[in-house]
CSV table of C-alpha atoms in Angstrom, one decimal:
chain,number,residue,atom,x,y,z
A,12,MET,CA,85.7,-48.3,-123.5
A,13,ALA,CA,82.5,-50.2,-123.2
A,14,THR,CA,82.5,-50.0,-119.4
A,15,GLN,CA,83.3,-46.3,-119.1
A,16,ARG,CA,80.7,-44.4,-117.1
A,17,HIS,CA,79.7,-40.9,-118.0
A,18,LYS,CA,80.3,-38.3,-115.4
A,19,LYS,CA,78.6,-38.6,-112.0
A,20,TYR,CA,74.9,-38.0,-112.5
A,21,GLY,CA,74.7,-39.6,-115.9
A,22,SER,CA,75.1,-43.0,-114.3
A,23,VAL,CA,75.5,-44.8,-111.1
A,24,GLU,CA,77.9,-47.5,-110.0
A,25,GLY,CA,77.7,-50.5,-112.3
A,26,THR,CA,76.1,-48.8,-115.3
A,27,THR,CA,77.8,-48.3,-118.7
A,28,GLN,CA,77.9,-45.2,-120.9
A,29,THR,CA,75.1,-46.7,-123.0
A,30,GLU,CA,72.8,-47.3,-120.1
A,31,SER,CA,70.4,-44.8,-118.7
A,32,PRO,CA,70.8,-43.4,-115.1
A,33,LYS,CA,68.9,-45.7,-112.7
A,34,LEU,CA,68.0,-45.6,-109.0
A,35,ASN,CA,70.7,-46.8,-106.8
A,36,ASP,CA,69.1,-48.4,-103.8
A,37,ASP,CA,72.4,-49.1,-102.0
A,38,PRO,CA,72.7,-45.5,-100.7
A,39,HIS,CA,69.3,-46.0,-99.0
A,40,ASP,CA,70.5,-49.0,-97.0
A,41,ASP,CA,69.2,-48.7,-93.4
A,42,HIS,CA,72.8,-48.9,-92.0
A,43,LYS,CA,74.0,-45.9,-93.9
A,44,VAL,CA,73.6,-42.1,-93.3
A,45,HIS,CA,71.4,-40.7,-96.1
A,46,LEU,CA,68.2,-38.9,-96.8
A,47,LYS,CA,65.4,-41.5,-96.4
A,48,ARG,CA,62.8,-42.4,-99.0
A,49,GLN,CA,59.8,-41.4,-96.9
A,50,ILE,CA,57.8,-39.0,-99.0
A,51,GLY,CA,54.7,-40.6,-100.5
A,52,LEU,CA,52.3,-39.5,-103.2
A,53,PHE,CA,50.0,-37.4,-101.0
A,54,THR,CA,52.9,-35.5,-99.4
A,55,ALA,CA,54.6,-35.1,-102.8
A,56,THR,CA,51.4,-33.6,-104.2
A,57,CYS,CA,51.1,-31.3,-101.2
A,58,LEU,CA,54.6,-30.1,-101.8
A,59,VAL,CA,53.8,-29.2,-105.4
A,60,ILE,CA,50.6,-27.4,-104.5
A,61,GLY,CA,52.1,-25.8,-101.4
A,62,ASN,CA,55.2,-24.5,-103.2
A,63,VAL,CA,53.1,-23.0,-106.1
A,64,ILE,CA,50.2,-21.4,-104.2
A,65,GLY,CA,51.6,-18.5,-102.3
A,66,VAL,CA,50.2,-15.2,-101.2
A,67,GLY,CA,49.7,-13.7,-104.7
A,68,ILE,CA,46.3,-15.3,-105.5
A,69,PHE,CA,44.9,-13.9,-102.1
A,70,ILE,CA,46.4,-10.5,-102.3
A,71,SER,CA,47.0,-9.1,-105.7
A,72,PRO,CA,46.0,-11.3,-108.7
A,73,LYS,CA,45.5,-8.2,-110.8
A,74,GLY,CA,48.6,-8.0,-113.0
A,75,VAL,CA,46.9,-10.0,-115.7
A,76,LEU,CA,43.7,-8.0,-115.6
A,77,ARG,CA,45.7,-4.7,-115.9
A,78,GLN,CA,47.4,-5.9,-119.1
A,79,THR,CA,44.4,-7.6,-120.8
A,80,GLN,CA,41.9,-4.9,-119.8
A,81,SER,CA,38.9,-7.3,-119.8
A,82,VAL,CA,37.6,-10.1,-117.6
A,83,GLY,CA,37.2,-12.5,-120.4
A,84,MET,CA,40.8,-12.2,-121.7
A,85,CYS,CA,42.0,-12.2,-118.1
A,86,LEU,CA,40.5,-15.6,-117.5
A,87,VAL,CA,41.8,-16.9,-120.9
A,88,VAL,CA,45.3,-15.9,-120.0
A,89,TRP,CA,45.1,-17.5,-116.5
A,90,SER,CA,44.0,-20.7,-118.2
A,91,LEU,CA,46.7,-20.6,-120.9
A,92,CYS,CA,49.3,-20.0,-118.2
A,93,GLY,CA,48.2,-23.1,-116.5
A,94,LEU,CA,48.5,-25.0,-119.8
A,95,ILE,CA,52.1,-23.7,-120.3
A,96,THR,CA,53.0,-24.7,-116.8
A,97,LEU,CA,51.6,-28.2,-117.4
A,98,LEU,CA,53.6,-28.5,-120.6
A,99,GLY,CA,56.8,-27.5,-118.8
A,100,ALA,CA,56.0,-29.9,-116.0
A,101,LEU,CA,55.7,-32.7,-118.5
A,102,CYS,CA,59.3,-32.0,-119.7
A,103,TYR,CA,60.5,-32.1,-116.2
A,104,ILE,CA,58.7,-35.4,-115.6
A,105,GLU,CA,60.7,-36.9,-118.5
A,106,LEU,CA,64.0,-35.5,-117.1
A,107,GLY,CA,63.2,-36.5,-113.5
A,108,THR,CA,62.3,-40.1,-114.3
A,109,MET,CA,65.2,-40.4,-116.7
A,110,ILE,CA,67.7,-39.0,-114.2
A,111,PRO,CA,66.2,-40.0,-110.8
A,112,LYS,CA,68.6,-38.0,-108.6
A,113,SER,CA,67.8,-35.1,-106.3
A,114,GLY,CA,68.9,-31.6,-107.3
A,115,GLY,CA,66.5,-30.6,-110.1
A,116,GLU,CA,68.1,-28.4,-112.8
A,117,TYR,CA,71.5,-28.8,-111.2
A,118,VAL,CA,71.4,-32.6,-112.0
A,119,PHE,CA,69.9,-32.0,-115.5
A,120,PHE,CA,72.7,-29.5,-116.4
A,121,TYR,CA,75.4,-31.6,-115.0
A,122,THR,CA,74.3,-34.6,-117.0
A,123,ALA,CA,73.6,-32.8,-120.3
A,124,PHE,CA,76.2,-29.9,-120.3
A,125,GLY,CA,78.8,-30.8,-117.8
A,126,SER,CA,80.2,-29.4,-114.6
A,127,ALA,CA,80.6,-25.6,-115.3
A,128,PRO,CA,76.9,-24.8,-116.3
A,129,ALA,CA,75.7,-26.8,-113.3
A,130,PHE,CA,78.1,-24.8,-111.0
A,131,LEU,CA,76.8,-21.5,-112.4
A,132,PHE,CA,73.3,-22.5,-111.7
A,133,SER,CA,74.2,-23.6,-108.2
A,134,TRP,CA,76.2,-20.3,-107.7
A,135,ALA,CA,73.2,-18.1,-108.6
A,136,SER,CA,70.5,-20.1,-106.9
A,137,ASN,CA,72.3,-20.8,-103.6
A,138,LEU,CA,73.7,-17.3,-103.1
A,139,ILE,CA,70.9,-15.1,-104.5
A,140,LEU,CA,67.7,-16.6,-105.9
A,141,ARG,CA,66.7,-19.0,-103.2
A,142,PRO,CA,67.7,-16.9,-100.1
A,143,ALA,CA,66.3,-13.6,-101.5
A,144,GLY,CA,63.0,-15.2,-102.5
A,145,LEU,CA,62.6,-16.8,-99.1
A,146,ALA,CA,63.5,-13.6,-97.3
A,147,ILE,CA,60.7,-11.7,-99.2
A,148,VAL,CA,58.2,-14.4,-98.1
A,149,CYS,CA,59.3,-14.2,-94.5
A,150,ILE,CA,58.9,-10.4,-94.5
A,151,SER,CA,55.5,-10.8,-96.1
A,152,PHE,CA,54.5,-13.2,-93.3
A,153,ALA,CA,55.5,-10.5,-90.7
A,154,ASP,CA,53.5,-7.9,-92.6
A,155,TYR,CA,50.3,-9.9,-92.5
A,156,ALA,CA,50.8,-11.3,-89.1
A,157,VAL,CA,51.0,-7.9,-87.5
A,158,ALA,CA,48.3,-6.1,-89.7
A,159,PRO,CA,45.2,-7.4,-87.7
A,160,PHE,CA,46.7,-6.2,-84.4
A,161,LEU,CA,47.4,-2.7,-85.8
A,162,GLU,CA,43.9,-2.5,-87.3
A,163,GLY,CA,42.4,-3.5,-83.9
A,164,THR,CA,44.1,-0.6,-82.2
A,165,GLY,CA,43.2,2.0,-84.8
A,166,ASN,CA,46.9,2.8,-85.3
A,167,ALA,CA,47.5,4.1,-88.8
A,168,CYS,CA,51.2,4.1,-88.5
A,169,ASP,CA,53.5,1.4,-89.9
A,170,PRO,CA,54.9,-1.1,-87.5
A,171,PRO,CA,58.5,-0.6,-86.4
A,172,ASP,CA,60.9,-1.9,-89.0
A,173,ASN,CA,63.1,-3.8,-86.5
A,174,ALA,CA,60.0,-5.5,-85.0
A,175,MET,CA,58.9,-6.7,-88.4
A,176,LYS,CA,62.4,-8.1,-89.1
A,177,LEU,CA,62.4,-9.9,-85.7
A,178,ILE,CA,59.1,-11.5,-86.5
A,179,ALA,CA,60.3,-12.6,-89.9
A,180,ILE,CA,63.5,-14.1,-88.5
A,181,THR,CA,61.6,-15.8,-85.6
A,182,CYS,CA,59.2,-17.5,-88.0
A,183,LEU,CA,62.2,-18.6,-90.2
A,184,LEU,CA,64.1,-20.0,-87.3
A,185,PHE,CA,61.1,-21.9,-85.9
A,186,LEU,CA,60.3,-23.6,-89.2
A,187,ALA,CA,64.1,-24.2,-89.8
A,188,MET,CA,64.2,-26.0,-86.4
A,189,ILE,CA,61.3,-28.2,-87.5
A,190,ASN,CA,63.1,-29.0,-90.8
A,191,GLY,CA,66.3,-29.9,-88.9
A,192,VAL,CA,64.5,-32.2,-86.5
A,193,SER,CA,62.7,-34.4,-88.9
A,194,VAL,CA,61.8,-34.6,-92.6
A,195,ASN,CA,58.5,-36.3,-91.7
A,196,LEU,CA,57.6,-33.6,-89.2
A,197,SER,CA,58.3,-30.8,-91.7
A,198,THR,CA,56.3,-32.5,-94.5
A,199,ASN,CA,53.4,-33.0,-92.1
A,200,PHE,CA,53.5,-29.3,-91.3
A,201,ASN,CA,53.5,-28.6,-95.0
A,202,ASN,CA,50.5,-30.9,-95.6
A,203,PHE,CA,48.6,-29.0,-92.9
A,204,PHE,CA,49.4,-25.6,-94.4
A,205,THR,CA,48.6,-26.8,-97.9
A,206,ILE,CA,45.2,-28.1,-96.8
A,207,SER,CA,44.6,-24.9,-94.9
A,208,LYS,CA,45.2,-22.6,-97.9
A,209,LEU,CA,43.1,-24.8,-100.2
A,210,THR,CA,40.3,-24.6,-97.6
A,211,ALA,CA,40.5,-20.8,-97.6
A,212,LEU,CA,40.4,-20.8,-101.4
A,213,ALA,CA,37.6,-23.3,-101.4
A,214,ILE,CA,35.5,-20.9,-99.2
A,215,ILE,CA,36.1,-18.2,-101.8
A,216,ILE,CA,35.1,-20.5,-104.7
A,217,VAL,CA,32.0,-21.8,-102.9
A,218,VAL,CA,30.9,-18.2,-102.2
A,219,GLY,CA,31.5,-17.4,-105.9
A,220,ILE,CA,29.4,-20.4,-107.0
A,221,VAL,CA,26.6,-19.2,-104.7
A,222,ARG,CA,26.8,-15.7,-106.1
A,223,ILE,CA,26.6,-17.0,-109.6
A,224,ALA,CA,23.5,-19.1,-108.7
A,225,GLN,CA,22.0,-15.9,-107.3
A,226,GLY,CA,22.6,-14.2,-110.6
A,227,TYR,CA,25.6,-12.0,-109.9
A,228,THR,CA,27.2,-12.6,-113.3
A,229,GLU,CA,27.3,-9.0,-114.6
A,230,HIS,CA,31.1,-9.1,-115.2
A,231,LEU,CA,31.1,-12.7,-116.4
A,232,ASP,CA,28.6,-12.4,-119.2
A,233,PRO,CA,30.3,-14.0,-122.3
A,234,SER,CA,28.7,-11.4,-124.6
A,235,THR,CA,30.3,-8.4,-122.8
A,236,SER,CA,33.3,-9.9,-120.8
A,237,PHE,CA,35.6,-9.5,-123.7
A,238,ASP,CA,34.7,-5.8,-124.4
A,239,ASP,CA,37.6,-3.4,-124.3
A,240,SER,CA,40.2,-6.1,-124.4
A,241,ALA,CA,43.7,-4.9,-125.0
A,242,THR,CA,44.6,-4.7,-128.7
A,243,ASN,CA,48.4,-4.2,-128.1
A,244,VAL,CA,50.1,-7.6,-128.7
A,245,LEU,CA,53.0,-6.7,-126.4
A,246,ALA,CA,50.5,-6.2,-123.6
A,247,TYR,CA,49.6,-9.8,-123.7
A,248,GLY,CA,53.3,-10.8,-123.4
A,249,VAL,CA,53.5,-8.9,-120.2
A,250,ALA,CA,50.2,-10.4,-119.1
A,251,PHE,CA,51.6,-13.9,-119.6
A,252,TYR,CA,54.7,-13.0,-117.7
A,253,GLN,CA,52.4,-11.8,-114.8
A,254,GLY,CA,50.2,-14.8,-115.0
A,255,LEU,CA,53.1,-17.4,-115.0
A,256,PHE,CA,54.7,-15.9,-111.9
A,257,PRO,CA,52.1,-17.3,-109.5
A,258,TYR,CA,52.5,-20.7,-111.1
A,259,ASP,CA,56.3,-20.7,-110.3
A,260,GLY,CA,57.5,-23.6,-108.2
A,261,TRP,CA,56.1,-26.5,-110.1
A,262,ASN,CA,59.6,-27.7,-110.9
A,263,LYS,CA,60.8,-28.0,-107.3
A,264,LEU,CA,59.7,-31.6,-106.6
A,265,THR,CA,62.7,-32.8,-108.7
A,266,TYR,CA,64.9,-31.4,-106.0
A,267,ILE,CA,64.0,-34.3,-103.7
A,268,THR,CA,63.7,-37.2,-106.1
A,269,GLU,CA,65.9,-39.4,-104.0
A,270,GLU,CA,63.5,-38.9,-101.0
A,271,LEU,CA,60.4,-40.0,-102.9
A,272,ILE,CA,59.0,-43.4,-102.4
A,273,ASN,CA,58.9,-45.0,-105.9
A,274,PRO,CA,59.8,-41.8,-107.8
A,275,TYR,CA,59.1,-43.4,-111.2
A,276,ARG,CA,55.5,-43.5,-110.1
A,277,ASN,CA,55.1,-40.7,-107.5
A,278,LEU,CA,57.1,-38.0,-109.2
A,279,PRO,CA,54.9,-37.8,-112.4
A,280,LEU,CA,51.7,-38.5,-110.5
A,281,ALA,CA,52.3,-35.7,-107.9
A,282,ILE,CA,53.1,-33.2,-110.6
A,283,LEU,CA,50.3,-34.2,-112.9
A,284,MET,CA,47.8,-33.9,-110.0
A,285,GLY,CA,49.3,-30.8,-108.4
A,286,VAL,CA,49.6,-28.6,-111.4
A,287,PRO,CA,46.0,-29.1,-112.7
A,288,ILE,CA,44.6,-28.6,-109.2
A,289,VAL,CA,46.4,-25.3,-108.9
A,290,THR,CA,45.2,-24.2,-112.4
A,291,VAL,CA,41.5,-25.0,-111.6
A,292,VAL,CA,41.8,-23.3,-108.2
A,293,TYR,CA,43.3,-20.2,-109.7
A,294,ILE,CA,40.7,-19.9,-112.4
A,295,LEU,CA,37.7,-20.5,-110.1
A,296,THR,CA,39.1,-18.1,-107.5
A,297,ASN,CA,39.4,-15.4,-110.1
A,298,ILE,CA,35.8,-16.1,-111.3
A,299,ALA,CA,34.6,-15.8,-107.7
A,300,TYR,CA,36.3,-12.5,-107.3
A,301,PHE,CA,34.5,-11.1,-110.3
A,302,THR,CA,31.1,-12.1,-108.8
A,303,VAL,CA,31.7,-9.6,-106.0
A,304,LEU,CA,34.2,-7.0,-107.4
A,305,SER,CA,34.1,-5.0,-110.6
A,306,PRO,CA,37.3,-4.9,-112.6
A,307,GLY,CA,38.0,-1.4,-111.4
A,308,GLU,CA,37.5,-2.4,-107.7
A,309,LEU,CA,39.8,-5.4,-108.1
A,310,LEU,CA,42.5,-3.2,-109.6
A,311,GLN,CA,42.2,-0.7,-106.8
A,312,SER,CA,42.3,-3.3,-104.0
A,313,ASP,CA,45.6,-4.0,-102.2
A,314,ALA,CA,44.3,-7.2,-100.7
A,315,VAL,CA,41.6,-8.7,-103.1
A,316,ALA,CA,40.7,-11.8,-101.0
A,317,VAL,CA,40.4,-9.6,-97.8
A,318,THR,CA,38.1,-7.2,-99.6
A,319,PHE,CA,36.1,-10.1,-101.0
A,320,SER,CA,35.7,-11.7,-97.5
A,321,LEU,CA,34.6,-8.4,-95.9
A,322,ARG,CA,31.9,-8.0,-98.4
A,323,THR,CA,30.6,-11.6,-98.3
A,324,LEU,CA,31.5,-13.4,-95.1
A,325,GLY,CA,30.4,-10.9,-92.4
A,326,PRO,CA,31.5,-11.9,-88.9
A,327,VAL,CA,33.7,-14.8,-90.1
A,328,ALA,CA,35.6,-12.6,-92.6
A,329,TRP,CA,38.7,-13.2,-90.5
A,330,ILE,CA,39.0,-16.7,-92.0
A,331,ILE,CA,40.5,-15.4,-95.2
A,332,PRO,CA,43.2,-13.2,-93.6
A,333,LEU,CA,44.0,-16.3,-91.5
A,334,GLY,CA,44.3,-18.3,-94.7
A,335,VAL,CA,46.7,-15.8,-96.1
A,336,ILE,CA,49.0,-16.1,-93.0
A,337,LEU,CA,48.9,-19.9,-93.1
A,338,SER,CA,49.6,-19.8,-96.9
A,339,ILE,CA,52.7,-17.8,-96.3
A,340,PHE,CA,53.7,-20.0,-93.4
A,341,GLY,CA,53.3,-23.0,-95.7
A,342,VAL,CA,55.4,-21.5,-98.5
A,343,ILE,CA,58.3,-20.9,-96.0
A,344,THR,CA,58.0,-24.5,-94.9
A,345,THR,CA,58.0,-25.9,-98.4
A,346,SER,CA,60.9,-23.6,-99.5
A,347,LEU,CA,63.0,-24.8,-96.6
A,348,ILE,CA,62.4,-28.4,-97.5
A,349,LEU,CA,63.2,-28.1,-101.1
A,350,SER,CA,65.8,-25.3,-101.3
A,351,THR,CA,68.2,-27.0,-98.8
A,352,ARG,CA,68.6,-30.0,-101.2
A,353,LEU,CA,70.4,-27.9,-103.8
A,354,PRO,CA,73.5,-27.0,-101.7
A,355,TYR,CA,73.5,-30.5,-100.4
A,356,VAL,CA,73.6,-32.1,-103.9
A,357,ALA,CA,76.1,-29.5,-105.2
A,358,ALA,CA,78.4,-30.2,-102.2
A,359,ARG,CA,78.4,-33.9,-103.1
A,360,GLU,CA,79.9,-32.9,-106.5
A,361,GLY,CA,82.5,-30.6,-105.0
A,362,HIS,CA,80.7,-27.5,-106.1
A,363,MET,CA,80.0,-26.4,-102.6
A,364,PRO,CA,82.0,-26.9,-99.3
A,365,GLN,CA,82.0,-30.6,-98.3
A,366,ILE,CA,80.3,-29.9,-95.0
A,367,LEU,CA,77.1,-28.9,-96.9
A,368,GLY,CA,76.8,-32.4,-98.3
A,369,MET,CA,76.6,-34.1,-94.9
A,370,ILE,CA,73.6,-35.5,-93.1
A,371,HIS,CA,72.8,-35.6,-89.4
A,372,VAL,CA,73.7,-39.1,-88.2
A,373,ARG,CA,70.5,-39.6,-86.2
A,374,ARG,CA,67.9,-37.4,-87.7
A,375,TYR,CA,68.9,-37.9,-91.4
A,376,THR,CA,68.4,-34.2,-92.3
A,377,PRO,CA,70.8,-32.0,-94.2
A,378,VAL,CA,71.5,-29.7,-91.1
A,379,PRO,CA,74.6,-27.9,-92.5
A,380,ALA,CA,72.8,-27.0,-95.8
A,381,LEU,CA,69.8,-25.8,-93.7
A,382,VAL,CA,72.0,-23.6,-91.5
A,383,PHE,CA,73.7,-22.2,-94.6
A,384,LEU,CA,70.4,-21.3,-96.3
A,385,VAL,CA,68.9,-19.8,-93.1
A,386,SER,CA,72.0,-17.7,-92.5
A,387,LEU,CA,71.9,-16.2,-96.0
A,388,VAL,CA,68.1,-15.5,-95.6
A,389,ILE,CA,68.7,-13.7,-92.3
A,390,ILE,CA,71.5,-11.6,-93.9
A,391,MET,CA,69.1,-10.6,-96.6
A,392,ILE,CA,66.2,-9.8,-94.2
A,393,LEU,CA,68.2,-7.4,-92.1
A,394,PRO,CA,68.9,-4.7,-94.8
A,395,GLY,CA,65.3,-5.0,-96.1
A,396,THR,CA,66.2,-4.0,-99.6
A,397,ILE,CA,66.0,-7.3,-101.5
A,398,ASP,CA,62.9,-6.7,-103.7
A,399,THR,CA,64.9,-4.8,-106.4
A,400,LEU,CA,67.7,-7.4,-106.2
A,401,LEU,CA,65.3,-10.3,-106.9
A,402,ASN,CA,63.5,-8.4,-109.6
A,403,TYR,CA,66.7,-8.0,-111.7
A,404,PHE,CA,67.3,-11.8,-111.3
A,405,SER,CA,63.7,-12.7,-112.3
A,406,PHE,CA,64.7,-13.4,-115.9
A,407,VAL,CA,67.1,-16.1,-114.6
A,408,ASN,CA,64.1,-18.4,-113.8
A,409,TRP,CA,63.1,-18.7,-117.4
A,410,LEU,CA,66.7,-18.9,-118.5
A,411,VAL,CA,66.9,-22.0,-116.2
A,412,TYR,CA,63.7,-23.5,-117.5
A,413,GLY,CA,64.7,-22.9,-121.1
A,414,SER,CA,68.1,-24.5,-120.5
A,415,SER,CA,66.4,-27.5,-119.0
A,416,PHE,CA,64.2,-28.0,-122.0
A,417,ILE,CA,67.3,-27.7,-124.2
A,418,ALA,CA,68.9,-30.3,-122.0
A,419,LEU,CA,66.0,-32.7,-122.7
A,420,LEU,CA,66.5,-32.4,-126.4
A,421,TRP,CA,70.3,-32.6,-126.2
A,422,LEU,CA,70.0,-35.8,-124.1
A,423,ARG,CA,67.6,-37.3,-126.6
A,424,TYR,CA,70.2,-36.7,-129.4
A,425,LYS,CA,73.2,-37.7,-127.3
A,426,HIS,CA,71.7,-40.7,-125.6
A,427,PRO,CA,68.7,-42.0,-127.5
A,428,GLU,CA,69.3,-45.4,-126.0
A,429,TRP,CA,68.7,-44.3,-122.4
A,430,GLU,CA,65.5,-45.6,-120.7
A,431,ARG,CA,62.8,-43.0,-120.5
A,432,PRO,CA,59.8,-44.2,-118.4
A,433,ILE,CA,57.9,-41.2,-119.6
A,434,LYS,CA,58.7,-39.6,-123.0
A,435,VAL,CA,56.8,-36.4,-124.1
A,436,PRO,CA,56.1,-35.6,-127.7
A,437,LEU,CA,59.0,-33.6,-129.3
A,438,ILE,CA,56.8,-30.6,-130.0
A,439,ILE,CA,56.3,-29.9,-126.3
A,440,PRO,CA,60.0,-29.1,-125.4
A,441,ILE,CA,60.3,-27.1,-128.7
A,442,LEU,CA,57.3,-25.0,-127.8
A,443,MET,CA,58.6,-24.5,-124.2
A,444,ILE,CA,62.0,-23.4,-125.5
A,445,ILE,CA,60.3,-20.8,-127.7
A,446,THR,CA,58.2,-19.7,-124.7
A,447,SER,CA,61.3,-19.5,-122.5
A,448,LEU,CA,63.2,-17.3,-125.0
A,449,TYR,CA,60.3,-14.9,-125.1
A,450,LEU,CA,60.0,-14.7,-121.4
A,451,ILE,CA,63.7,-14.2,-120.9
A,452,ALA,CA,63.6,-11.2,-123.2
A,453,ALA,CA,60.2,-9.8,-122.0
A,454,PRO,CA,61.3,-8.1,-118.7
A,455,ILE,CA,64.5,-6.8,-120.3
A,456,ILE,CA,62.7,-5.3,-123.3
A,457,ASP,CA,59.8,-4.0,-121.2
A,458,ASN,CA,62.1,-2.2,-118.8
A,459,PRO,CA,65.7,-2.2,-120.0
A,460,SER,CA,68.2,-1.5,-117.3
A,461,LEU,CA,71.9,-1.9,-116.5
A,462,GLU,CA,70.9,-4.0,-113.5
A,463,TYR,CA,70.1,-6.9,-115.8
A,464,LEU,CA,73.6,-6.7,-117.1
A,465,PHE,CA,75.0,-6.7,-113.6
A,466,ALA,CA,72.9,-9.7,-112.7
A,467,ALA,CA,74.3,-11.6,-115.7
A,468,LEU,CA,77.8,-10.5,-114.8
A,469,PHE,CA,77.3,-11.8,-111.3
A,470,ILE,CA,76.3,-15.2,-112.6
A,471,LEU,CA,79.3,-15.4,-115.0
A,472,ALA,CA,81.6,-14.2,-112.1
A,473,GLY,CA,80.9,-17.7,-110.7
A,474,LEU,CA,83.5,-18.9,-113.2
A,475,ILE,CA,86.2,-17.1,-111.1
A,476,VAL,CA,85.3,-19.4,-108.2
A,477,TYR,CA,84.6,-22.5,-110.3
A,478,PHE,CA,88.0,-22.9,-111.9
A,479,PRO,CA,90.3,-22.9,-108.8
A,480,LEU,CA,87.9,-24.5,-106.3
A,481,ALA,CA,85.7,-26.9,-108.4
A,482,TYR,CA,87.7,-27.6,-111.6
A,483,TYR,CA,91.3,-27.7,-110.1
A,484,LYS,CA,90.0,-28.9,-106.7
A,485,TYR,CA,92.0,-26.3,-104.7
A,486,ARG,CA,91.3,-26.6,-101.0
A,487,PRO,CA,92.5,-23.8,-98.7
A,488,PRO,CA,94.7,-25.2,-95.9
A,489,PHE,CA,92.1,-24.4,-93.2
A,490,MET,CA,89.2,-26.2,-94.9
A,491,ASP,CA,90.0,-29.7,-93.6
A,492,TRP,CA,90.2,-28.4,-90.0
A,493,LEU,CA,87.0,-26.3,-90.4
A,494,THR,CA,85.1,-29.2,-92.0
A,495,LEU,CA,86.1,-31.6,-89.2
A,496,TYR,CA,85.1,-29.0,-86.5
A,497,LEU,CA,81.7,-28.3,-88.1
A,498,GLN,CA,81.1,-32.0,-88.6
A,499,LEU,CA,81.6,-32.7,-84.9
A,500,PHE,CA,79.5,-29.6,-84.0
A,501,PHE,CA,76.5,-30.5,-86.2
A,502,GLU,CA,76.9,-34.3,-85.6
A,503,VAL,CA,76.9,-35.0,-89.4
A,504,ALA,CA,78.5,-37.5,-91.7
A,505,PRO,CA,78.9,-37.8,-95.5
A,506,SER,CA,76.0,-39.4,-97.3
A,507,GLY,CA,76.5,-43.1,-97.5
A,508,TYR,CA,78.6,-43.3,-94.3
A,509,ASN,CA,78.1,-46.6,-92.4
A,510,THR,CA,76.7,-46.1,-88.9
């Protein structure tokens, strides 16, 4: 059995069970339909930064301060959250360069644990987590896009709910159209929005530096900034949970590994540049806030960056609200680029309908997967009650991360002979597994609710779908006809199809 290949993602054509997964350049032949390798280091770094930095740092970075109760400990927790994120990213770099295939955790689970765990991850992510998260971001964009016009009219009433949903859906459809037309065009949009949000944050940081130079350091004095720090150990656990949430998204570059130019180089470099940049920006932005706002004022503000700009920037204070809008716009763009790759990759393995694994024959974009994602997002935008749904699935994120770290250790044990271009010290995945276990339990212990059980049951319910459709490969009689019809309608073909 020396020539037996391990299942699908563990190898590519021509490798043996004892060989590590390698890049297969044949699917990227110019005469075949496939996602092109056209994302370089700069764009990859912008994708990391753009997907991590959302609206939270502008609007409400106060969850950590509320739990730690002091400026000094607040900044310490923000710094440690950046360190934890970097350690997790190092583990994903090892996995991503060892298994250089698109799909992120789906590929890791498939390689390490087999088909069923990968399917359950795809089931929860494609149907709930990704669409619900993107729907919330779209609604946030509508809120902040309309707010300046309402303030200008002196109208204290909330905008019509249907109008807000229409704006959110219009924004989504516009950016989805760009994603469907060209990967290059969508990544160029993302680069612009990433630079815009970093520029807005740089303005805040520069103002903070000027304020420090002018002596406004009352709340940053090392001798007093740790006064009244929380003494309850459990409060710091919640503080870390609050602090790690704004860093979420650092793992998503592994969803497009097959589209990266020289992924063995650009995947680790983009993550190792992107995560530290985000960490430094977050810390310096929080320091800048405390040069203008007292801890009490920061906790009371519903839009911290806007309050900051109104107090410091005078007639050009509008720059920061504009930065918030562009930041949200950028998050939607990045999410569409990255989230569509998961149903596309899952479809290649028979875990999603075949049509979702097809590529437009001229534009080389995953149009069916994009239409699938956008349709789910619109369905979730219309009721407008998705916040609670997503909250009860929040523990799943760290369940996924923790499982990925376990996969890293399992693959080291199972396949020590596989080539690992980057290999992290063993202590790092062990520490991250412990961290993940705590953060999985934290929201459930802090606020126990039956909804968490329902969320877990929904994920396990995926097995009801998995066995007939994925394991036993049952195909309803109408699926072949429907696939052919949609293939002609969208002008798509399976990846690897010769043109």
